[in-house]
CSV table of N, CA and C in Angstrom, one decimal:
chain,number,residue,atom,x,y,z
A,2,UNK,N,-17.1,-6.9,22.8
A,2,UNK,CA,-18.1,-6.3,22.0
A,2,UNK,C,-18.9,-7.4,21.2
A,3,UNK,N,-18.2,-8.4,20.8
A,3,UNK,CA,-18.9,-9.4,20.0
A,3,UNK,C,-20.0,-10.1,20.8
A,4,UNK,N,-19.8,-10.5,22.1
A,4,UNK,CA,-20.9,-11.1,22.8
A,4,UNK,C,-22.1,-10.2,22.9
A,5,UNK,N,-21.9,-8.9,23.0
A,5,UNK,CA,-23.0,-8.0,23.1
A,5,UNK,C,-23.8,-8.0,21.8
A,6,UNK,N,-23.0,-7.9,20.7
A,6,UNK,CA,-23.6,-7.9,19.3
A,6,UNK,C,-24.3,-9.2,19.1
A,7,UNK,N,-23.7,-10.3,19.5
A,7,UNK,CA,-24.3,-11.6,19.3
A,7,UNK,C,-25.6,-11.8,20.0
A,8,UNK,N,-25.7,-11.3,21.2
A,8,UNK,CA,-26.9,-11.3,22.0
A,8,UNK,C,-28.0,-10.5,21.4
A,9,UNK,N,-27.6,-9.3,20.9
A,9,UNK,CA,-28.6,-8.5,20.2
A,9,UNK,C,-29.1,-9.1,18.9
A,10,UNK,N,-28.2,-9.7,18.2
A,10,UNK,CA,-28.6,-10.3,16.9
A,10,UNK,C,-29.4,-11.5,17.1
A,11,UNK,N,-29.3,-12.2,18.2
A,11,UNK,CA,-30.1,-13.4,18.5
A,11,UNK,C,-31.5,-13.1,18.6
A,12,UNK,N,-31.8,-11.8,19.1
A,12,UNK,CA,-33.2,-11.4,19.1
A,12,UNK,C,-33.9,-11.3,17.8
A,13,UNK,N,-33.1,-11.2,16.7
A,13,UNK,CA,-33.6,-11.0,15.4
A,13,UNK,C,-33.4,-12.3,14.6
A,14,UNK,N,-33.0,-13.4,15.2
A,14,UNK,CA,-32.8,-14.7,14.6
A,14,UNK,C,-31.5,-14.9,13.9
A,15,UNK,N,-30.5,-14.1,14.2
A,15,UNK,CA,-29.2,-14.3,13.6
A,15,UNK,C,-28.3,-15.2,14.5
A,16,UNK,N,-27.7,-16.2,13.9
A,16,UNK,CA,-26.8,-17.1,14.7
A,16,UNK,C,-25.6,-16.4,15.3
A,17,UNK,N,-25.3,-16.5,16.6
A,17,UNK,CA,-24.1,-15.9,17.1
A,17,UNK,C,-22.8,-16.2,16.4
A,18,UNK,N,-22.7,-17.5,15.9
A,18,UNK,CA,-21.5,-17.8,15.1
A,18,UNK,C,-21.3,-16.9,13.9
A,19,UNK,N,-22.4,-16.5,13.3
A,19,UNK,CA,-22.3,-15.7,12.1
A,19,UNK,C,-21.8,-14.3,12.5
A,20,UNK,N,-22.2,-13.8,13.7
A,20,UNK,CA,-21.7,-12.5,14.2
A,20,UNK,C,-20.2,-12.6,14.5
A,21,UNK,N,-19.8,-13.7,15.1
A,21,UNK,CA,-18.4,-13.9,15.3
A,21,UNK,C,-17.6,-13.9,14.1
A,22,UNK,N,-18.1,-14.6,13.0
A,22,UNK,CA,-17.3,-14.7,11.8
A,22,UNK,C,-17.3,-13.3,11.1
A,23,UNK,N,-18.4,-12.6,11.1
A,23,UNK,CA,-18.4,-11.2,10.6
A,23,UNK,C,-17.4,-10.3,11.3
A,24,UNK,N,-17.4,-10.5,12.6
A,24,UNK,CA,-16.4,-9.7,13.4
A,24,UNK,C,-15.0,-10.0,13.1
A,25,UNK,N,-14.7,-11.2,12.8
A,25,UNK,CA,-13.3,-11.6,12.4
A,25,UNK,C,-12.9,-11.0,11.1
A,26,UNK,N,-13.8,-10.8,10.2
A,26,UNK,CA,-13.5,-10.1,9.0
A,26,UNK,C,-13.1,-8.7,9.2
A,27,UNK,N,-13.7,-8.0,10.2
A,27,UNK,CA,-13.4,-6.6,10.5
A,27,UNK,C,-12.1,-6.5,11.2
A,28,UNK,N,-11.6,-7.5,11.8
A,28,UNK,CA,-10.3,-7.4,12.6
A,28,UNK,C,-9.1,-7.0,11.8
A,29,UNK,N,-9.1,-7.3,10.5
A,29,UNK,CA,-8.0,-6.9,9.6
A,29,UNK,C,-7.8,-5.4,9.7
A,30,UNK,N,-8.8,-4.7,9.5
A,30,UNK,CA,-8.7,-3.2,9.5
A,30,UNK,C,-8.7,-2.6,10.9
A,31,UNK,N,-9.3,-3.3,11.8
A,31,UNK,CA,-9.4,-2.9,13.2
A,31,UNK,C,-7.9,-2.8,13.8
A,32,UNK,N,-7.1,-3.8,13.5
A,32,UNK,CA,-5.8,-3.9,14.1
A,32,UNK,C,-4.9,-2.8,13.4
A,33,UNK,N,-5.3,-2.2,12.4
A,33,UNK,CA,-4.5,-1.1,11.8
A,33,UNK,C,-4.9,0.3,12.3
A,34,UNK,N,-5.8,0.3,13.2
A,34,UNK,CA,-6.3,1.6,13.8
A,34,UNK,C,-5.3,2.2,14.8
A,35,UNK,N,-5.4,3.5,15.0
A,35,UNK,CA,-4.5,4.1,15.9
A,35,UNK,C,-4.7,3.7,17.4
A,36,UNK,N,-5.7,3.0,17.8
A,36,UNK,CA,-5.9,2.6,19.2
A,36,UNK,C,-5.4,1.3,19.5
A,37,UNK,N,-4.7,0.7,18.5
A,37,UNK,CA,-4.2,-0.7,18.7
A,37,UNK,C,-2.7,-0.5,19.2
A,38,UNK,N,-2.6,-1.0,20.5
A,38,UNK,CA,-1.3,-0.8,21.2
A,38,UNK,C,-0.2,-1.6,20.4
A,39,UNK,N,-0.4,-2.8,20.0
A,39,UNK,CA,0.6,-3.6,19.3
A,39,UNK,C,1.1,-2.8,18.0
A,40,UNK,N,0.2,-2.1,17.4
A,40,UNK,CA,0.6,-1.3,16.2
A,40,UNK,C,1.7,-0.3,16.6
A,41,UNK,N,1.5,0.4,17.7
A,41,UNK,CA,2.5,1.4,18.1
A,41,UNK,C,3.8,0.8,18.4
A,42,UNK,N,3.8,-0.4,19.0
A,42,UNK,CA,5.1,-1.1,19.3
A,42,UNK,C,5.8,-1.4,18.0
A,43,UNK,N,5.0,-2.0,17.0
A,43,UNK,CA,5.5,-2.3,15.7
A,43,UNK,C,6.1,-1.0,15.0
A,44,UNK,N,5.4,0.1,15.1
A,44,UNK,CA,5.9,1.3,14.4
A,44,UNK,C,7.2,1.8,15.1
A,45,UNK,N,7.3,1.6,16.4
A,45,UNK,CA,8.5,2.0,17.1
A,45,UNK,C,9.7,1.1,16.7
A,46,UNK,N,9.4,-0.2,16.6
A,46,UNK,CA,10.5,-1.1,16.2
A,46,UNK,C,11.0,-0.9,14.8
A,47,UNK,N,10.1,-0.6,13.9
A,47,UNK,CA,10.5,-0.4,12.5
A,47,UNK,C,10.8,1.1,12.2
A,48,UNK,N,10.7,1.9,13.2
A,48,UNK,CA,11.0,3.4,13.0
A,48,UNK,C,10.3,4.0,11.9
A,49,UNK,N,9.0,3.9,11.9
A,49,UNK,CA,8.2,4.6,10.8
A,49,UNK,C,7.0,5.3,11.4
A,50,UNK,N,6.4,6.2,10.7
A,50,UNK,CA,5.2,6.9,11.2
A,50,UNK,C,3.9,6.2,10.8
A,51,UNK,N,2.9,6.6,11.5
A,51,UNK,CA,1.6,6.0,11.3
A,51,UNK,C,1.0,6.2,9.9
A,52,UNK,N,1.2,7.4,9.4
A,52,UNK,CA,0.7,7.8,8.1
A,52,UNK,C,1.4,7.0,7.0
A,53,UNK,N,2.7,6.8,7.2
A,53,UNK,CA,3.4,6.0,6.2
A,53,UNK,C,3.0,4.5,6.2
A,54,UNK,N,2.7,4.0,7.4
A,54,UNK,CA,2.2,2.7,7.6
A,54,UNK,C,0.8,2.5,6.9
A,55,UNK,N,0.0,3.5,7.2
A,55,UNK,CA,-1.4,3.4,6.6
A,55,UNK,C,-1.4,3.5,5.1
A,56,UNK,N,-0.5,4.3,4.5
A,56,UNK,CA,-0.5,4.4,3.1
A,56,UNK,C,-0.2,3.1,2.4
A,57,UNK,N,0.7,2.3,3.1
A,57,UNK,CA,1.0,1.0,2.5
A,57,UNK,C,0.0,-0.1,2.9
A,58,UNK,N,-0.3,-0.1,4.2
A,58,UNK,CA,-1.1,-1.2,4.7
A,58,UNK,C,-2.6,-1.2,4.2
A,59,UNK,N,-3.1,0.0,4.2
A,59,UNK,CA,-4.5,0.1,3.7
A,59,UNK,C,-4.7,-0.2,2.2
A,60,UNK,N,-3.6,-0.1,1.5
A,60,UNK,CA,-3.7,-0.5,0.1
A,60,UNK,C,-4.0,-2.0,-0.1
A,61,UNK,N,-3.6,-2.7,0.9
A,61,UNK,CA,-3.8,-4.2,0.9
A,61,UNK,C,-5.0,-4.6,1.8
A,62,UNK,N,-5.1,-3.9,2.9
A,62,UNK,CA,-6.1,-4.3,3.9
A,62,UNK,C,-7.5,-4.1,3.5
A,63,UNK,N,-7.8,-3.0,2.8
A,63,UNK,CA,-9.2,-2.8,2.3
A,63,UNK,C,-9.6,-3.8,1.3
A,64,UNK,N,-8.8,-4.0,0.2
A,64,UNK,CA,-9.3,-5.0,-0.8
A,64,UNK,C,-9.4,-6.4,-0.2
A,65,UNK,N,-8.5,-6.8,0.7
A,65,UNK,CA,-8.6,-8.1,1.4
A,65,UNK,C,-9.9,-8.2,2.2
A,66,UNK,N,-10.2,-7.2,3.0
A,66,UNK,CA,-11.4,-7.2,3.8
A,66,UNK,C,-12.6,-7.3,2.9
A,67,UNK,N,-12.6,-6.6,1.8
A,67,UNK,CA,-13.8,-6.6,0.9
A,67,UNK,C,-13.9,-7.9,0.2
A,68,UNK,N,-12.8,-8.6,-0.1
A,68,UNK,CA,-12.8,-9.9,-0.7
A,68,UNK,C,-13.3,-11.0,0.2
A,69,UNK,N,-13.1,-10.8,1.5
A,69,UNK,CA,-13.5,-11.8,2.5
A,69,UNK,C,-15.1,-11.9,2.5
A,70,UNK,N,-15.7,-10.7,2.3
A,70,UNK,CA,-17.2,-10.7,2.5
A,70,UNK,C,-17.9,-11.6,1.5
A,71,UNK,N,-17.6,-11.5,0.1
A,71,UNK,CA,-18.3,-12.4,-0.8
A,71,UNK,C,-17.8,-13.9,-0.6
A,72,UNK,N,-16.6,-14.0,-0.2
A,72,UNK,CA,-16.1,-15.4,0.0
A,72,UNK,C,-16.8,-16.0,1.2
A,73,UNK,N,-17.1,-15.3,2.2
A,73,UNK,CA,-17.8,-15.8,3.4
A,73,UNK,C,-19.2,-16.1,3.1
A,74,UNK,N,-19.8,-15.3,2.2
A,74,UNK,CA,-21.2,-15.5,1.8
A,74,UNK,C,-21.3,-16.8,0.9
A,75,UNK,N,-20.4,-16.9,0.0
A,75,UNK,CA,-20.4,-18.1,-1.0
A,75,UNK,C,-20.1,-19.4,-0.2
A,76,UNK,N,-19.3,-19.4,0.8
A,76,UNK,CA,-19.0,-20.6,1.5
A,76,UNK,C,-20.0,-20.9,2.6
A,77,UNK,N,-20.9,-19.9,2.9
A,77,UNK,CA,-21.9,-20.1,3.9
A,77,UNK,C,-21.5,-19.7,5.3
A,78,UNK,N,-20.3,-19.1,5.4
A,78,UNK,CA,-19.9,-18.7,6.8
A,78,UNK,C,-20.8,-17.6,7.3
A,79,UNK,N,-21.2,-16.8,6.5
A,79,UNK,CA,-22.2,-15.8,6.9
A,79,UNK,C,-23.3,-15.8,5.9
A,80,UNK,N,-24.5,-15.4,6.3
A,80,UNK,CA,-25.7,-15.4,5.3
A,80,UNK,C,-26.2,-14.0,5.2
A,81,UNK,N,-26.7,-13.7,4.0
A,81,UNK,CA,-27.3,-12.4,3.7
A,81,UNK,C,-28.8,-12.6,3.6
A,82,UNK,N,-29.6,-12.2,4.5
A,82,UNK,CA,-31.0,-12.4,4.5
A,82,UNK,C,-31.7,-11.1,4.8
């Protein structure tokens, strides 16, 4: 998906590296989604339910993802124009 988005963003003057960095920020929450196969393996190994996992993991995942955005802007990893 990232190559498609990078190609589309290039038409608007956005560097493909910025798209890749922005995509990496979203991976934190993406890997907690119900379509992630490794998550189901993990849940089976620790014998817990998806809802219990989300109650705990999203408490940390959302603030960390939101903290990455201003950090990436301040360090110049992504630009806001």
